[in-house]
Amino acid sequence: MFYRNCIKTYEDGLKENLPLKNKLKLWNFYIDHIIEIRRSYRMKKETIRNFMNETMERAFQEAHDNKALLNAKHYIMYIL
């Protein structure tokens, strides 16, 4: 499943020692990508929906903890 590989790539990248500006951009791309997947047709399958819900919860919490949720729409999605 391609979305798992993509998510793993983002998560691996976020573990790297990147300059803050680059890490914030990566967080932004990662969160946007998760939101895009959740809005897509792929969410019709329960296994994918469950995986993405868990991934989204983990990603938003980690981004918040790292003070990387800079976009207002991300906070709105986070509370939904």
mmCIF file of C-alpha atoms in Angstrom:
data_model
loop_
_atom_site.group_PDB
_atom_site.id
_atom_site.type_symbol
_atom_site.label_atom_id
_atom_site.label_comp_id
_atom_site.label_asym_id
_atom_site.label_seq_id
_atom_site.Cartn_x
_atom_site.Cartn_y
_atom_site.Cartn_z
ATOM 1 C CA MET A 1 0.000 0.000 0.000
ATOM 2 C CA PHE A 2 1.618 3.142 -1.261
ATOM 3 C CA TYR A 3 0.306 5.463 1.445
ATOM 4 C CA ARG A 4 2.091 3.456 4.170
ATOM 5 C CA ASN A 5 5.412 3.827 2.355
ATOM 6 C CA CYS A 6 4.816 7.518 1.850
ATOM 7 C CA ILE A 7 3.938 8.040 5.516
ATOM 8 C CA LYS A 8 7.002 6.074 6.602
ATOM 9 C CA THR A 9 9.171 8.265 4.367
ATOM 10 C CA TYR A 10 7.814 11.405 6.040
ATOM 11 C CA GLU A 11 8.228 9.909 9.513
ATOM 12 C CA ASP A 12 11.805 8.847 8.744
ATOM 13 C CA GLY A 13 12.580 12.316 7.402
ATOM 14 C CA LEU A 14 11.218 13.942 10.542
ATOM 15 C CA LYS A 15 13.638 11.878 12.637
ATOM 16 C CA GLU A 16 16.570 13.405 10.782
ATOM 17 C CA ASN A 17 18.539 16.283 12.243
ATOM 18 C CA LEU A 18 17.264 18.993 9.907
ATOM 19 C CA PRO A 19 17.435 22.763 10.209
ATOM 20 C CA LEU A 20 14.294 24.051 11.934
ATOM 21 C CA LYS A 21 12.993 25.804 8.815
ATOM 22 C CA ASN A 22 13.250 22.578 6.795
ATOM 23 C CA LYS A 23 11.702 20.479 9.554
ATOM 24 C CA LEU A 24 8.722 22.838 9.790
ATOM 25 C CA LYS A 25 8.224 22.611 6.027
ATOM 26 C CA LEU A 26 8.377 18.822 6.217
ATOM 27 C CA TRP A 27 5.800 18.784 9.013
ATOM 28 C CA ASN A 28 3.554 20.988 6.876
ATOM 29 C CA PHE A 29 3.879 18.682 3.841
ATOM 30 C CA TYR A 30 3.302 15.609 6.008
ATOM 31 C CA ILE A 31 0.147 16.960 7.667
ATOM 32 C CA ASP A 32 -1.201 18.203 4.315
ATOM 33 C CA HIS A 33 -0.588 14.767 2.800
ATOM 34 C CA ILE A 34 -2.398 12.990 5.638
ATOM 35 C CA ILE A 35 -5.362 15.347 5.266
ATOM 36 C CA GLU A 36 -5.413 14.716 1.524
ATOM 37 C CA ILE A 37 -5.444 10.935 2.001
ATOM 38 C CA ARG A 38 -8.248 11.172 4.557
ATOM 39 C CA ARG A 39 -10.356 13.173 2.108
ATOM 40 C CA SER A 40 -9.763 10.779 -0.775
ATOM 41 C CA TYR A 41 -11.688 7.828 -2.087
ATOM 42 C CA ARG A 42 -9.258 5.464 -0.353
ATOM 43 C CA MET A 43 -10.943 6.106 2.976
ATOM 44 C CA LYS A 44 -13.874 3.893 1.999
ATOM 45 C CA LYS A 45 -12.021 0.809 3.213
ATOM 46 C CA GLU A 46 -12.261 0.345 6.962
ATOM 47 C CA THR A 47 -8.664 -0.863 7.374
ATOM 48 C CA ILE A 48 -7.329 2.201 5.580
ATOM 49 C CA ARG A 49 -9.655 4.497 7.519
ATOM 50 C CA ASN A 50 -8.487 3.034 10.839
ATOM 51 C CA PHE A 51 -4.820 3.249 9.849
ATOM 52 C CA MET A 52 -5.199 6.853 8.708
ATOM 53 C CA ASN A 53 -7.112 7.873 11.834
ATOM 54 C CA GLU A 54 -4.324 6.452 14.008
ATOM 55 C CA THR A 55 -1.665 8.039 11.802
ATOM 56 C CA MET A 56 -3.409 11.393 11.827
ATOM 57 C CA GLU A 57 -3.819 11.388 15.599
ATOM 58 C CA ARG A 58 -0.153 10.497 16.116
ATOM 59 C CA ALA A 59 1.090 13.008 13.525
ATOM 60 C CA PHE A 60 -0.979 15.903 14.843
ATOM 61 C CA GLN A 61 0.051 15.205 18.433
ATOM 62 C CA GLU A 62 3.743 15.000 17.497
ATOM 63 C CA ALA A 63 3.516 18.133 15.349
ATOM 64 C CA HIS A 64 1.808 19.979 18.193
ATOM 65 C CA ASP A 65 4.436 18.759 20.674
ATOM 66 C CA ASN A 66 7.160 19.988 18.313
ATOM 67 C CA LYS A 67 5.420 23.362 17.866
ATOM 68 C CA ALA A 68 5.125 22.568 14.167
ATOM 69 C CA LEU A 69 1.390 23.097 13.640
ATOM 70 C CA LEU A 70 1.686 26.567 12.202
ATOM 71 C CA ASN A 71 -1.232 26.502 9.794
ATOM 72 C CA ALA A 72 -4.681 27.344 11.180
ATOM 73 C CA LYS A 73 -6.347 24.731 8.963
ATOM 74 C CA HIS A 74 -4.133 22.089 10.583
ATOM 75 C CA TYR A 75 -5.464 22.992 14.028
ATOM 76 C CA ILE A 76 -9.010 22.874 12.692
ATOM 77 C CA MET A 77 -8.412 19.391 11.265
ATOM 78 C CA TYR A 78 -6.701 18.384 14.508
ATOM 79 C CA ILE A 79 -9.782 19.104 16.605
ATOM 80 C CA LEU A 80 -12.213 17.472 14.162
#
